[in-house]
Structures are given as structure tokens and as C-alpha cells.
Amino acid sequence: MTATPMVQIQSVCKRFGEVEVLSDIDLSVATGEVCCLIGPSGAGKSTLIRCINHLEKINTGTIEVNGHLVGYARRNGQLHELTGREAARSREDTAMVFQHFNLFPHMTVLENITEAPIHVKKESRASAEAHAHALLDRVGLAGKARAYPGELSGGQKQRVAIARALAVRPKLLLFDEPTSALDPELVSEVLEVMRDLAREGQTMIVVTHEMGFAREVADKVAFMDQGRIVEYGSADDVLVRPRLERTRDFLARVLRSHVPQA
Amino acid sequence: MTDVMDGTRAREEQEKDRKTEVIVPARYPGRWIAATIIFVLFASFAYSVATNPGYQWDVVWQYLTYRTVLAGLGWTLALTAASMFIGIVLGIVAALMRQSSNPILSVVAAGYIWLFRGAPLMVQLIFWYNLAALYPTIDIGLPFLPPLVSLSTNEVITPLVAALLGLGLNEGAYMAEIVRSGLLSVDAGQREAAQSLGMSPAHTLRRIILPQALRVIVPPTGNEVIGMLKATSLVSILAFSDLLYSVQGIYGRTFQTIPLLIVATIWYLVAATLLSLVQQYLERRYGRGHSRRAQDGMSLLMAPLSSALFRRGAGK
């Protein structure tokens, strides 16, 4: 394991006004690894994943994806915040899937997927559309290219959102509670797609409340509470044999609210 | 197999029994009385319009396609289009400035909206027309240095320029608020999704935010265009040869005031009708993804026409 990690987060702090929502976060995710962030609401999981994509600014520390700073540039020993245009370019290696899908409602499924490849990555329309059709096939929505997002179910929307994120060929894929806004019976179709991606070696960071998924798919699990990563390790270590009382309490509460496991 | 058949037959017999009950819709005699009264009133009004010689319908027909009237109509339409164009561009710029985190930009935009929305349009038109009283020459050059070019204000500010300045600047202030409400109507997640895909802020605005904002912006803008069509009649006080000014010129000579005002009204109504059809087309165009109907270009174009003619309720 001498290769540089895909994501390297070092002593990151983030404040909203007086409130410190991330305190001294260190996290490293290797290429091909799936890292799940779990923890109670308000723990800072979503904020952390949004910082990795520079949707939120950080106050101190550094976040590097694929060896490049995201949203900042190092000049003369200082970190300078990038302008919107430069920041857009610095996000090149990352894509994100949101809790509320955030598909573009005025575009068809196909247009949603090809917009960034054509206009950001400057791919030809033909190759972008061929890639989009292949991705739709992969998420099980081959017939839906011409549909508008408003015509799809929540699970289908989220699968389109995953295809759209994959279309920019990201080295890192971020998921912010991808199944939290779905009806319970639609959760599995989205998790199934994510499971496939993990199997194919896609590096992913997933904020989730699906403990079964985390245990099955995650290489590493980070338990966050009050803006800190308080327990970190393999899925088995954190989810099955947690060291800390806090982690055990949280898991007990989450598992009780779900269908009891056999 | 036979069980299923028996079940079906039993159900059919039940259906037959049910059909004997007939439902009679409720009657509303009040509606008939109201409709009759309104019809009688309308018929008597129509009769008076047709028979009152004061309307002088022959004069109306004679002047309806008169050359100066049509030229005036042309100027009115051109002025409407040009002023709306200026207004929409200014409105977008002012709306973006108001949202800016730079306080000077946002305060300047707020001040512009406050001034040009608050002052009467007639006053603004007369003000621009008389700009020479304040600034006899218009100097172009660097601030506080001798001018490079110096023009006589009276030559630059023709009635057309005064009309465009007055109507365009006034409209920009209204459009700014309409555009701003449209931009605010787009969910913040849309911007984030676009950013996360690596789109630049300008690309995000042009391809993601504005098209969705237009769904909210188009209906009130349609109102503004029709309002502008009529507001252009104010420029007749600047002796600008719009539709109203051209019929005024005719009835000033012939004293056939009423029939010529009817001529102008007919053309204003025709233009307003056509513009509202364009508005319906645009509403459908930018409502894409919010309605489940199939929408190719042709049906988009025809839908407002057919809904206007047949009232088939082609809405969402």
C-alpha cells in the first residue's frame, strides 16, 4: 500500500458561524476502496462529504483527491480559494449522488447524463450518447432515455443520478444518503447498483444509514459523532465489534428501528 | 375452469341489476336565469353597436388598413419588441447584480429598481425627451478629463431614443423582479448537482438555472409584453408616430374621433391576441418535464391555437 490514496483528508475543520461542525478530521481512502460514513444526524457526515466536493468551504486543513487539492490552490506556501470556474475544474475527478437526486427536470434522462460529458469534458455527442446508453443499461433503465425525470419513480431517479455521475468517468464517487428519500421497497434497487459498482472497483465514499449495506460492501467504516471521526476501521471492526460505548449505542438504536435481523 | 366461468357469469348478472338505477344530474335553475339576463343585456348592447350611427363603422373599415395607420402599427410593434428586449436584458443583469455578494452591485441594482419602478412612466418619458435641459452636450471620454467626442443632446435624443430609454429602463426595473423571482424558484440542489459535475458557474446559469427559471418567468413576462404594447401609446406625447399618434393625426383633421379610436383599439386587440398565443407556446416550451404529454415542436406550436379555438383545456 505505498500508492497515494485516492482521498487524503488532513486536519480539516469547518465552522458555520460559531458552531464547529467538523473538528480535526483525518481520513484516507485508498483507490478502489468503499468507505461508509455512519453516525447520528448532525454528526457532520453530509458536511464532510460535501467538503470533499468543495460544495462547502473548509476553514483549515487540506482535502486532496487523486493527489490534487479540491477548491484551493497552493501558492507561496499558502492555500488560496479558487474562483467558481477554477473550482469547477478542480472537481474533475469527483462526482456526487445526492439524497434528493437533483436531476435536471427540464432535460430528458439522456440529456441529464450527456450534459456534462459534452459541455464539460468536450466529448462528441455521439460518443457521449453511446456511453449514456451503456450506463443506462448498466443501472437497468435501458428504455428510459427519452423520459423526463418527473415520469420516473424515486428509485429510477436515483439510478439515473448514478448514471449521470458515472458519465463524467469519476475516479471518486460520493453518495450523500442515496436511499434516505426513497420508499422502503425502492431502496434495494439502488443498493444493488451501488453493490455492482463496488464490485467493479469504483472508489466510493457513502454516507448511509443502511447498516446491512455498509457491512456487506464497505471496506472501511468511519463512525462520526459531533463533528469528529470517533471510530474507524474495517466494516467488521466498527459494525460488529465496536470498541466504543457510543458506537455500540448508535448501532443498537439504528438496528432496533429496522427490521429485526435473523 | 368452470368455477371461473361461473364467477364471471354471476358478476355479469349483478351488473345487469345495477343498470336499472338511473342517476339524474342536479338542476340549477338560477344558472339559466342568470344566463338569460346576461344574454339579453349583451344582445341589446350588440344591437346598439350595430345600429348607432355614431360608431361610423364605414369610417372604421375605411381607415383600418390606411397606410399611416399600418405604419403606426408597425412602429408600435417595433417599439414594443425593442423596449422589451432592452427591458429583459437589463432585468437579467439587474437580477444577477441583486443576488451578487458584492454589496455595491446589489445596492446599485436595488436603487435602480426603486427609482425606475417608482417614478411614473409618463414622467420618465418626458424627462428623457428633455434631457438637453440638464446636459446640453453628451461627452464621451474618460471621467474628469476633456471629452474625446462631444454630441448635441438634442440631436441624439430623438423621440425614438427617448421612447426606448423611457420604456426600456422602466421595463428593466419590473423585469429584474420577475427574473429574480424565477432564479429564486430554482432549487439550490440544481446548482450543486451542476457544480458537482464540473460545470462552470456561467454554464450552470445558462443551461441549468435559467431554463428552469423561465418556467416561472414566462407568464408574468407575457403580461409585461402586453402591458408594454399598450404603454407604447404614451410615446404619442413625444410626437412619436406610433399607432395612437397616427390615428390622432387623422381625427385631428377629420374630427372622426370615435371610429379612429376603434381602429386603434382593433389593432391593439389583434396584437395582444397574437402575443398571448406566443406566450402560451413559450409556457409549454419551458414547462417541459413538468407535464407528461408528448411534446414535439409541431404540437407545441399548435396546442395554444387549438386550445384558444376549441377550449379543449390543453393545459397540464
Coordinates of C-alpha atoms in Angstrom, one line a residue:
Chain A
M1 CA 0.0 0.0 0.0
T2 CA 2.6 2.6 -1.0
A3 CA 0.4 4.2 -3.7
T4 CA -1.0 7.6 -2.9
P5 CA -4.6 7.3 -1.6
M6 CA -7.5 8.5 -3.8
V7 CA -8.7 10.8 -1.0
Q8 CA -6.4 12.3 1.6
I9 CA -8.1 14.5 4.3
Q10 CA -5.8 16.1 6.8
S11 CA -6.9 18.0 9.9
V12 CA -9.9 19.6 8.4
C13 CA -12.0 22.0 10.5
K14 CA -15.3 23.5 9.3
R15 CA -17.4 26.1 11.2
F16 CA -20.8 27.5 10.5
G17 CA -20.5 30.8 12.4
E18 CA -19.6 29.8 16.0
V19 CA -20.5 26.1 15.6
E20 CA -17.8 23.8 14.7
V21 CA -19.4 21.1 12.5
L22 CA -16.1 19.3 11.6
S23 CA -13.3 19.1 14.1
D24 CA -9.8 18.0 13.1
I25 CA -10.9 15.3 10.6
D26 CA -8.3 13.0 9.2
L27 CA -9.3 10.3 6.7
S28 CA -7.7 8.5 3.9
V29 CA -9.5 6.4 1.3
A30 CA -7.4 4.1 -1.0
T31 CA -8.1 3.6 -4.7
G32 CA -10.8 1.0 -5.2
E33 CA -12.0 1.2 -1.6
V34 CA -15.5 1.8 -0.4
C35 CA -15.7 3.9 2.7
C36 CA -19.0 4.3 4.6
L37 CA -19.7 7.2 6.9
I38 CA -22.2 6.5 9.6
G39 CA -23.4 8.3 12.7
P40 CA -26.3 10.1 14.2
S41 CA -27.8 13.1 12.4
G42 CA -25.9 16.3 12.9
A43 CA -22.7 14.4 13.2
G44 CA -21.2 16.1 10.2
K45 CA -21.3 13.2 7.7
S46 CA -23.0 15.1 4.9
T47 CA -20.9 18.2 5.6
L48 CA -17.7 16.2 5.3
I49 CA -18.8 14.6 2.0
R50 CA -19.8 18.0 0.6
C51 CA -16.5 19.4 1.6
I52 CA -14.7 16.7 -0.4
N53 CA -16.5 18.1 -3.5
H54 CA -16.0 21.7 -2.4
L55 CA -19.7 22.3 -2.2
E56 CA -18.8 23.6 1.3
K57 CA -15.7 25.6 2.1
I58 CA -13.4 24.4 4.9
N59 CA -11.8 26.7 7.4
T60 CA -8.5 24.8 7.9
G61 CA -6.8 21.7 6.7
T62 CA -6.5 20.1 3.3
I63 CA -8.5 17.7 1.1
E64 CA -6.8 16.1 -1.8
V65 CA -8.5 13.9 -4.4
N66 CA -6.2 11.9 -6.7
G67 CA -3.3 14.0 -5.5
H68 CA -4.9 17.3 -6.3
L69 CA -6.3 19.9 -3.9
V70 CA -10.1 20.4 -4.3
G71 CA -11.3 24.1 -4.4
Y72 CA -7.9 25.5 -3.3
A73 CA -4.5 26.1 -4.8
R74 CA -1.2 26.1 -3.0
R75 CA 0.8 29.3 -3.9
N76 CA 3.8 30.6 -2.0
G77 CA 3.1 28.2 0.9
Q78 CA -0.5 29.4 1.4
L79 CA -3.8 27.9 0.3
H80 CA -5.8 30.2 -2.0
E81 CA -9.5 29.6 -2.6
L82 CA -10.3 29.1 -6.3
T83 CA -12.9 31.1 -8.2
G84 CA -16.0 29.3 -9.4
R85 CA -14.5 28.4 -12.8
E86 CA -11.3 27.1 -11.5
A87 CA -13.0 25.2 -8.7
A88 CA -15.2 23.5 -11.3
R89 CA -12.1 22.2 -13.0
S90 CA -10.6 21.1 -9.6
R91 CA -13.6 18.8 -9.1
E92 CA -12.8 16.9 -12.3
D93 CA -12.1 13.6 -10.6
T94 CA -15.2 13.5 -8.4
A95 CA -18.9 13.1 -9.0
M96 CA -21.7 13.1 -6.5
V97 CA -25.1 11.4 -5.9
F98 CA -27.5 13.4 -3.7
Q99 CA -30.2 12.4 -1.3
H100 CA -32.8 14.2 -3.3
F101 CA -31.5 13.1 -6.7
N102 CA -31.2 16.7 -8.1
L103 CA -31.8 15.6 -11.6
F104 CA -32.4 18.4 -14.1
P105 CA -36.2 18.4 -14.5
H106 CA -36.2 20.2 -17.9
M107 CA -34.0 17.7 -19.6
T108 CA -34.7 14.1 -20.6
V109 CA -32.8 11.3 -18.9
L110 CA -30.4 11.2 -21.8
E111 CA -29.8 14.9 -21.7
N112 CA -29.2 14.8 -18.0
I113 CA -26.5 12.2 -18.5
T114 CA -24.8 13.7 -21.5
E115 CA -24.8 17.4 -20.5
A116 CA -21.5 17.3 -18.5
P117 CA -19.6 14.9 -20.9
I118 CA -20.5 17.0 -23.9
H119 CA -20.1 20.5 -22.4
V120 CA -17.5 20.0 -19.7
K121 CA -15.5 17.0 -20.9
K122 CA -15.9 18.1 -24.6
E123 CA -16.8 14.6 -25.7
S124 CA -18.5 14.3 -29.0
R125 CA -22.3 14.0 -28.8
A126 CA -22.2 10.5 -30.5
S127 CA -19.7 9.1 -28.0
A128 CA -21.4 10.7 -25.0
E129 CA -24.8 9.3 -26.0
A130 CA -23.3 5.8 -26.7
H131 CA -21.7 5.9 -23.2
A132 CA -25.0 7.2 -21.7
H133 CA -27.0 4.3 -23.2
A134 CA -24.4 1.8 -21.9
L135 CA -24.7 3.4 -18.4
L136 CA -28.5 3.3 -18.5
D137 CA -28.3 -0.3 -19.4
R138 CA -25.9 -0.9 -16.5
V139 CA -28.4 0.7 -14.0
G140 CA -31.3 -1.3 -15.5
L141 CA -33.0 1.6 -17.2
A142 CA -32.3 1.0 -20.9
G143 CA -35.7 2.0 -22.1
K144 CA -35.9 5.3 -20.2
A145 CA -33.5 7.5 -22.2
R146 CA -36.3 9.8 -23.6
A147 CA -38.3 10.0 -20.3
Y148 CA -38.3 13.2 -18.2
P149 CA -37.3 12.8 -14.5
G150 CA -40.8 13.7 -13.5
E151 CA -42.0 10.5 -15.1
L152 CA -39.8 8.2 -13.0
S153 CA -40.1 6.6 -9.6
G154 CA -37.7 7.6 -6.8
G155 CA -35.6 4.5 -7.3
Q156 CA -35.4 5.1 -11.0
K157 CA -34.4 8.7 -10.5
Q158 CA -31.6 7.8 -8.2
R159 CA -30.3 5.2 -10.7
V160 CA -30.4 7.9 -13.4
A161 CA -28.5 10.2 -11.0
I162 CA -25.9 7.4 -10.5
A163 CA -25.6 7.0 -14.3
R164 CA -25.2 10.8 -14.7
A165 CA -22.4 10.8 -12.1
L166 CA -20.7 7.9 -13.8
A167 CA -20.9 9.6 -17.2
V168 CA -18.0 12.0 -16.3
R169 CA -15.9 8.9 -15.6
P170 CA -15.1 10.0 -12.0
K171 CA -12.2 8.4 -10.1
L172 CA -14.1 9.0 -6.9
L173 CA -17.9 8.7 -6.4
L174 CA -19.6 10.4 -3.4
F175 CA -23.0 9.3 -2.2
D176 CA -24.9 11.6 0.3
E177 CA -27.6 9.4 1.8
P178 CA -28.6 8.0 -1.6
T179 CA -31.5 5.9 -0.3
S180 CA -32.9 8.1 2.5
A181 CA -35.5 9.8 0.4
L182 CA -36.8 6.6 -1.2
D183 CA -39.8 4.5 -0.4
P184 CA -38.7 1.4 1.5
E185 CA -39.4 -1.0 -1.3
L186 CA -37.3 1.0 -3.8
V187 CA -34.2 1.0 -1.6
S188 CA -32.9 -2.3 -2.8
E189 CA -32.8 -1.5 -6.5
V190 CA -30.4 1.5 -5.8
L191 CA -28.3 -0.5 -3.3
E192 CA -28.0 -3.3 -5.9
V193 CA -26.5 -0.8 -8.4
M194 CA -24.1 0.5 -5.8
R195 CA -23.1 -3.0 -4.9
D196 CA -22.2 -3.7 -8.6
L197 CA -20.1 -0.5 -8.7
A198 CA -18.2 -1.5 -5.6
R199 CA -17.5 -5.0 -7.1
E200 CA -16.1 -3.3 -10.2
G201 CA -13.6 -1.4 -8.1
Q202 CA -15.1 2.1 -8.1
T203 CA -13.7 4.2 -5.3
M204 CA -16.7 5.4 -3.2
I205 CA -17.5 7.3 -0.1
V206 CA -21.0 6.7 1.1
V207 CA -23.0 8.5 3.8
T208 CA -25.6 5.9 4.7
H209 CA -28.0 4.6 7.4
E210 CA -28.2 1.2 5.6
M211 CA -26.1 -0.8 8.1
G212 CA -26.6 -4.0 6.2
F213 CA -25.2 -2.5 3.0
A214 CA -22.3 -0.9 4.9
R215 CA -21.4 -4.2 6.5
E216 CA -21.6 -6.1 3.2
V217 CA -19.9 -3.6 0.8
A218 CA -17.7 -1.3 2.8
D219 CA -14.0 -1.9 3.1
K220 CA -13.8 0.8 5.8
V221 CA -16.4 2.4 8.1
A222 CA -16.0 5.7 9.9
F223 CA -18.4 6.4 12.7
M224 CA -18.8 10.1 13.2
D225 CA -20.2 12.0 16.2
Q226 CA -20.3 15.7 16.9
G227 CA -18.0 16.6 14.1
R228 CA -15.4 14.0 14.8
I229 CA -14.5 10.6 13.4
V230 CA -14.6 8.7 16.7
E231 CA -14.2 5.2 15.4
Y232 CA -12.7 4.0 12.2
G233 CA -11.8 0.6 10.9
S234 CA -12.9 -2.4 8.8
A235 CA -16.7 -2.9 8.5
D236 CA -16.5 -5.9 10.8
D237 CA -14.4 -4.0 13.4
V238 CA -16.7 -1.0 13.6
L239 CA -20.1 -2.6 13.0
V240 CA -19.7 -6.0 14.6
R241 CA -17.1 -5.4 17.3
P242 CA -17.2 -1.7 18.0
R243 CA -14.7 -0.5 20.7
L244 CA -16.6 2.5 21.9
E245 CA -19.8 2.7 24.0
R246 CA -21.0 5.5 21.7
T247 CA -20.7 3.4 18.6
R248 CA -22.5 0.4 20.3
D249 CA -25.3 2.7 21.4
F250 CA -25.8 4.2 18.0
L251 CA -25.8 0.8 16.3
A252 CA -28.2 -0.6 18.8
R253 CA -30.6 2.3 18.2
V254 CA -30.3 2.0 14.4
L255 CA -30.8 -1.7 14.3
R256 CA -33.7 -1.7 16.6
S257 CA -35.6 0.8 14.3
H258 CA -35.0 -1.6 11.3
V259 CA -36.5 -4.9 10.6
P260 CA -35.0 -7.3 13.2
Q261 CA -32.3 -9.4 11.7
A262 CA -32.5 -13.2 11.9
Chain B
M1 CA -62.0 -23.6 -15.2
T2 CA -65.8 -23.9 -14.7
D3 CA -65.5 -22.2 -11.4
V4 CA -64.0 -19.1 -13.1
M5 CA -66.7 -19.1 -15.8
D6 CA -69.5 -19.4 -13.1
G7 CA -67.9 -16.5 -11.2
T8 CA -67.9 -14.3 -14.4
R9 CA -71.5 -15.1 -15.2
A10 CA -72.6 -14.2 -11.6
R11 CA -70.8 -10.9 -11.8
E12 CA -72.4 -10.1 -15.2
E13 CA -75.9 -10.7 -13.7
Q14 CA -75.1 -8.4 -10.8
E15 CA -74.0 -5.7 -13.3
K16 CA -77.3 -6.1 -15.1
D17 CA -79.3 -5.5 -11.9
R18 CA -77.3 -2.4 -11.1
K19 CA -78.0 -0.8 -14.5
T20 CA -81.7 -0.3 -13.7
E21 CA -80.8 2.6 -11.3
V22 CA -80.6 5.9 -13.3
I23 CA -78.7 8.9 -11.9
V24 CA -80.3 12.3 -12.7
P25 CA -77.8 15.2 -12.6
A26 CA -78.8 18.1 -10.3
R27 CA -80.7 21.0 -11.9
Y28 CA -79.6 24.6 -11.3
P29 CA -82.5 27.0 -12.4
G30 CA -80.5 30.0 -11.1
R31 CA -77.9 29.5 -13.8
W32 CA -80.5 29.6 -16.5
I33 CA -82.0 32.9 -15.2
A34 CA -78.5 34.5 -14.9
A35 CA -77.6 33.3 -18.4
T36 CA -80.8 34.7 -19.8
I37 CA -80.3 38.1 -18.2
I38 CA -76.8 38.4 -19.4
F39 CA -77.7 37.3 -22.9
V40 CA -80.5 39.9 -23.1
L41 CA -78.1 42.6 -21.9
F42 CA -75.4 41.5 -24.4
A43 CA -77.9 41.3 -27.3
S44 CA -79.2 44.8 -26.6
F45 CA -75.6 46.2 -26.4
A46 CA -74.7 44.4 -29.7
Y47 CA -77.8 45.8 -31.3
S48 CA -76.8 49.4 -30.3
V49 CA -73.2 48.9 -31.5
A50 CA -74.6 47.8 -34.9
T51 CA -77.3 50.4 -35.3
N52 CA -75.9 53.5 -33.5
P53 CA -74.6 55.7 -36.4
G54 CA -72.1 57.4 -34.0
Y55 CA -69.8 54.4 -34.3
Q56 CA -69.4 55.1 -38.1
W57 CA -68.4 51.6 -39.0
D58 CA -67.9 52.6 -42.6
V59 CA -65.2 55.0 -41.4
V60 CA -63.7 52.3 -39.3
W61 CA -63.4 50.0 -42.3
Q62 CA -62.1 52.8 -44.4
Y63 CA -59.2 53.6 -42.1
L64 CA -58.5 50.1 -40.7
T65 CA -55.9 49.4 -43.4
Y66 CA -55.0 53.1 -44.1
R67 CA -51.2 53.5 -44.8
T68 CA -50.4 55.8 -41.9
V69 CA -52.4 53.6 -39.5
L70 CA -50.5 50.5 -40.6
A71 CA -47.2 52.4 -40.4
G72 CA -48.1 53.4 -36.9
L73 CA -49.0 49.8 -36.0
G74 CA -45.6 48.8 -37.3
W75 CA -43.8 51.4 -35.1
T76 CA -45.9 50.3 -32.1
L77 CA -44.9 46.7 -32.6
A78 CA -41.2 47.6 -33.3
L79 CA -41.1 49.8 -30.2
T80 CA -42.7 47.0 -28.1
A81 CA -40.2 44.5 -29.3
A82 CA -37.2 46.8 -28.8
S83 CA -38.2 48.1 -25.4
M84 CA -39.0 44.6 -24.2
F85 CA -35.6 43.4 -25.4
I86 CA -33.8 46.2 -23.5
G87 CA -36.0 45.6 -20.5
I88 CA -35.3 41.8 -20.4
V89 CA -31.5 42.3 -20.8
L90 CA -31.5 45.0 -18.1
G91 CA -33.7 42.9 -16.0
I92 CA -31.5 39.8 -16.1
V93 CA -28.4 42.0 -15.4
A94 CA -30.1 43.8 -12.5
A95 CA -31.5 40.5 -11.1
L96 CA -28.0 38.9 -11.1
M97 CA -26.5 42.1 -9.6
R98 CA -29.1 42.0 -6.8
Q99 CA -28.1 38.4 -6.0
S100 CA -24.4 39.3 -6.0
S101 CA -22.4 39.0 -2.8
N102 CA -20.7 42.3 -3.8
P103 CA -22.7 44.9 -1.8
I104 CA -22.1 47.7 -4.2
L105 CA -23.5 45.8 -7.1
S106 CA -26.5 44.7 -5.1
V107 CA -27.3 48.1 -3.7
V108 CA -26.9 49.8 -7.1
A109 CA -29.4 47.2 -8.6
A110 CA -31.8 47.8 -5.7
G111 CA -31.6 51.5 -6.3
Y112 CA -32.2 51.2 -10.0
I113 CA -35.3 49.1 -9.4
W114 CA -36.5 51.5 -6.7
L115 CA -36.1 54.6 -8.9
F116 CA -37.4 53.4 -12.3
R117 CA -40.3 51.3 -10.9
G118 CA -41.4 54.1 -8.6
A119 CA -41.4 57.1 -10.9
P120 CA -44.4 57.4 -13.3
L121 CA -43.6 56.2 -16.8
M122 CA -45.0 59.4 -18.4
V123 CA -42.7 61.5 -16.2
Q124 CA -39.7 59.3 -17.3
L125 CA -40.5 59.7 -21.0
I126 CA -40.8 63.5 -20.7
F127 CA -37.7 63.6 -18.7
W128 CA -35.6 61.7 -21.2
Y129 CA -37.0 63.8 -24.0
N130 CA -35.9 67.0 -22.2
L131 CA -32.5 65.7 -21.2
A132 CA -30.9 68.6 -23.1
A133 CA -32.1 71.0 -20.4
L134 CA -29.8 69.2 -17.9
Y135 CA -27.0 68.1 -20.2
P136 CA -26.8 70.2 -23.4
T137 CA -24.0 68.0 -24.7
I138 CA -23.2 64.3 -24.3
D139 CA -19.4 63.9 -23.8
I140 CA -17.7 60.6 -24.3
G141 CA -14.2 60.1 -22.8
L142 CA -12.5 59.3 -19.5
P143 CA -14.1 60.7 -16.3
F144 CA -12.7 64.1 -15.2
L145 CA -10.7 64.6 -18.5
P146 CA -11.6 66.6 -21.6
P147 CA -14.1 64.7 -23.7
L148 CA -13.0 62.8 -26.8
V149 CA -16.3 63.2 -28.6
S150 CA -19.0 65.8 -27.8
L151 CA -22.5 65.5 -29.2
S152 CA -25.5 67.8 -29.0
T153 CA -28.1 66.1 -26.7
N154 CA -31.0 67.5 -28.8
E155 CA -29.6 65.7 -31.8
V156 CA -29.0 62.4 -30.0
I157 CA -32.3 62.2 -28.1
T158 CA -34.8 61.9 -30.9
P159 CA -38.4 60.9 -29.9
L160 CA -37.4 57.3 -30.7
V161 CA -34.3 57.3 -28.4
A162 CA -36.3 59.0 -25.7
A163 CA -39.1 56.4 -26.1
L164 CA -36.5 53.5 -25.9
L165 CA -34.8 54.9 -22.9
G166 CA -38.0 55.6 -21.0
L167 CA -39.8 52.3 -21.9
G168 CA -36.7 50.1 -21.7
L169 CA -35.3 51.4 -18.4
N170 CA -38.8 51.3 -16.8
E171 CA -39.4 47.8 -18.1
G172 CA -35.9 46.6 -16.9
A173 CA -36.9 47.5 -13.3
Y174 CA -40.0 45.4 -13.5
M175 CA -38.3 42.5 -15.3
A176 CA -35.5 42.5 -12.7
E177 CA -38.0 41.5 -10.0
I178 CA -39.6 38.9 -12.3
V179 CA -36.2 37.4 -13.2
R180 CA -35.2 37.4 -9.6
S181 CA -38.3 35.5 -8.5
G182 CA -37.6 33.0 -11.3
L183 CA -34.0 32.5 -10.2
L184 CA -35.1 32.0 -6.6
S185 CA -37.7 29.4 -7.6
V186 CA -34.9 27.0 -8.8
D187 CA -33.9 24.6 -6.0
A188 CA -30.4 25.1 -4.6
G189 CA -29.7 21.4 -5.3
Q190 CA -29.8 22.1 -9.0
R191 CA -26.8 24.4 -8.7
E192 CA -25.0 21.8 -6.5
A193 CA -25.7 19.0 -8.9
A194 CA -24.3 21.1 -11.8
Q195 CA -21.2 22.1 -9.8
S196 CA -20.6 18.5 -8.7
L197 CA -20.5 17.5 -12.4
G198 CA -17.8 20.1 -13.0
M199 CA -19.9 22.7 -14.8
S200 CA -18.7 26.3 -14.5
P201 CA -20.9 28.9 -12.9
A202 CA -21.7 30.6 -16.3
H203 CA -22.6 27.2 -17.8
T204 CA -24.7 26.3 -14.8
L205 CA -26.6 29.6 -15.1
R206 CA -27.2 29.3 -18.8
R207 CA -28.0 25.6 -19.2
I208 CA -29.5 24.6 -15.8
I209 CA -30.8 27.6 -13.8
L210 CA -32.2 29.9 -16.4
P211 CA -34.2 27.3 -18.4
Q212 CA -35.9 26.3 -15.2
A213 CA -36.3 29.9 -14.0
L214 CA -38.0 30.6 -17.4
R215 CA -41.0 28.4 -16.4
V216 CA -41.7 31.0 -13.7
I217 CA -40.5 34.0 -15.7
V218 CA -42.6 33.5 -18.9
P219 CA -46.2 34.0 -17.6
P220 CA -45.6 37.4 -15.9
T221 CA -43.3 38.4 -18.8
G222 CA -46.2 37.8 -21.2
N223 CA -48.2 40.2 -19.1
E224 CA -45.4 42.7 -19.3
V225 CA -45.2 42.4 -23.1
I226 CA -49.0 43.1 -23.5
G227 CA -48.6 45.9 -20.9
M228 CA -45.8 47.3 -23.0
L229 CA -47.8 47.1 -26.2
K230 CA -50.3 49.5 -24.6
A231 CA -47.7 51.6 -22.7
T232 CA -46.1 52.5 -26.0
S233 CA -49.2 54.6 -26.7
L234 CA -47.7 57.0 -24.1
V235 CA -45.0 58.0 -26.5
S236 CA -47.6 59.8 -28.6
I237 CA -46.9 62.7 -26.2
L238 CA -43.4 62.8 -27.7
A239 CA -44.9 63.2 -31.2
F240 CA -43.6 59.7 -32.0
S241 CA -45.6 58.3 -34.8
D242 CA -46.9 55.1 -33.1
L243 CA -50.4 53.6 -33.7
L244 CA -52.2 56.0 -31.3
Y245 CA -50.4 59.1 -32.6
S246 CA -51.2 58.2 -36.3
V247 CA -55.0 57.9 -35.6
Q248 CA -54.8 61.1 -33.5
G249 CA -53.3 62.8 -36.6
I250 CA -56.2 61.6 -38.7
Y251 CA -59.1 62.5 -36.3
G252 CA -57.4 65.8 -35.6
R253 CA -58.1 66.7 -39.2
T254 CA -61.5 64.9 -39.8
F255 CA -62.9 65.0 -36.2
Q256 CA -64.0 61.3 -36.6
T257 CA -62.6 60.6 -33.1
I258 CA -64.6 57.6 -32.1
P259 CA -64.2 55.5 -35.3
L260 CA -60.5 56.1 -35.4
L261 CA -60.0 55.2 -31.7
I262 CA -61.9 52.0 -32.6
V263 CA -59.4 51.4 -35.5
A264 CA -56.5 51.7 -33.0
T265 CA -58.3 49.5 -30.4
I266 CA -58.9 46.8 -33.0
W267 CA -55.2 46.7 -33.9
Y268 CA -54.1 46.7 -30.2
L269 CA -56.5 43.8 -29.6
V270 CA -55.3 41.8 -32.6
A271 CA -51.7 42.3 -31.5
A272 CA -52.5 41.4 -27.9
T273 CA -54.2 38.2 -29.0
L274 CA -51.3 37.1 -31.1
L275 CA -48.9 37.8 -28.3
S276 CA -50.8 35.8 -25.8
L277 CA -50.7 32.8 -28.2
V278 CA -46.9 33.2 -28.4
Q279 CA -46.9 33.3 -24.6
Q280 CA -48.9 30.0 -24.4
Y281 CA -46.4 28.4 -26.8
L282 CA -43.4 29.5 -24.6
E283 CA -45.1 28.4 -21.4
R284 CA -45.4 24.9 -22.9
R285 CA -41.9 25.0 -24.2
Y286 CA -40.4 25.8 -20.8
G287 CA -42.8 23.6 -18.9
R288 CA -41.0 20.6 -20.4
G289 CA -40.5 17.9 -17.8
H290 CA -43.4 19.3 -15.8
S291 CA -46.1 17.9 -18.0
R292 CA -46.4 14.3 -19.1
R293 CA -47.8 15.0 -22.6
A294 CA -45.7 14.2 -25.6
Q295 CA -44.4 17.5 -26.9
D296 CA -42.8 17.7 -30.3
G297 CA -42.3 21.1 -31.9
M298 CA -45.4 21.0 -34.0
S299 CA -47.8 20.0 -31.3
L300 CA -46.2 22.7 -29.1
L301 CA -46.9 25.3 -31.7
M302 CA -50.5 24.1 -32.4
A303 CA -51.6 23.5 -28.9
P304 CA -52.2 27.1 -28.0
L305 CA -54.1 27.6 -31.2
S306 CA -56.3 24.6 -30.7
S307 CA -56.9 25.4 -27.1
A308 CA -57.8 29.0 -28.0
L309 CA -60.2 27.9 -30.7
F310 CA -61.8 24.9 -29.2
R311 CA -61.2 25.4 -25.5
R312 CA -60.3 21.8 -25.0
G313 CA -58.3 22.5 -21.9
A314 CA -54.9 21.6 -23.3
G315 CA -53.2 22.7 -20.1
K316 CA -51.3 20.4 -17.7

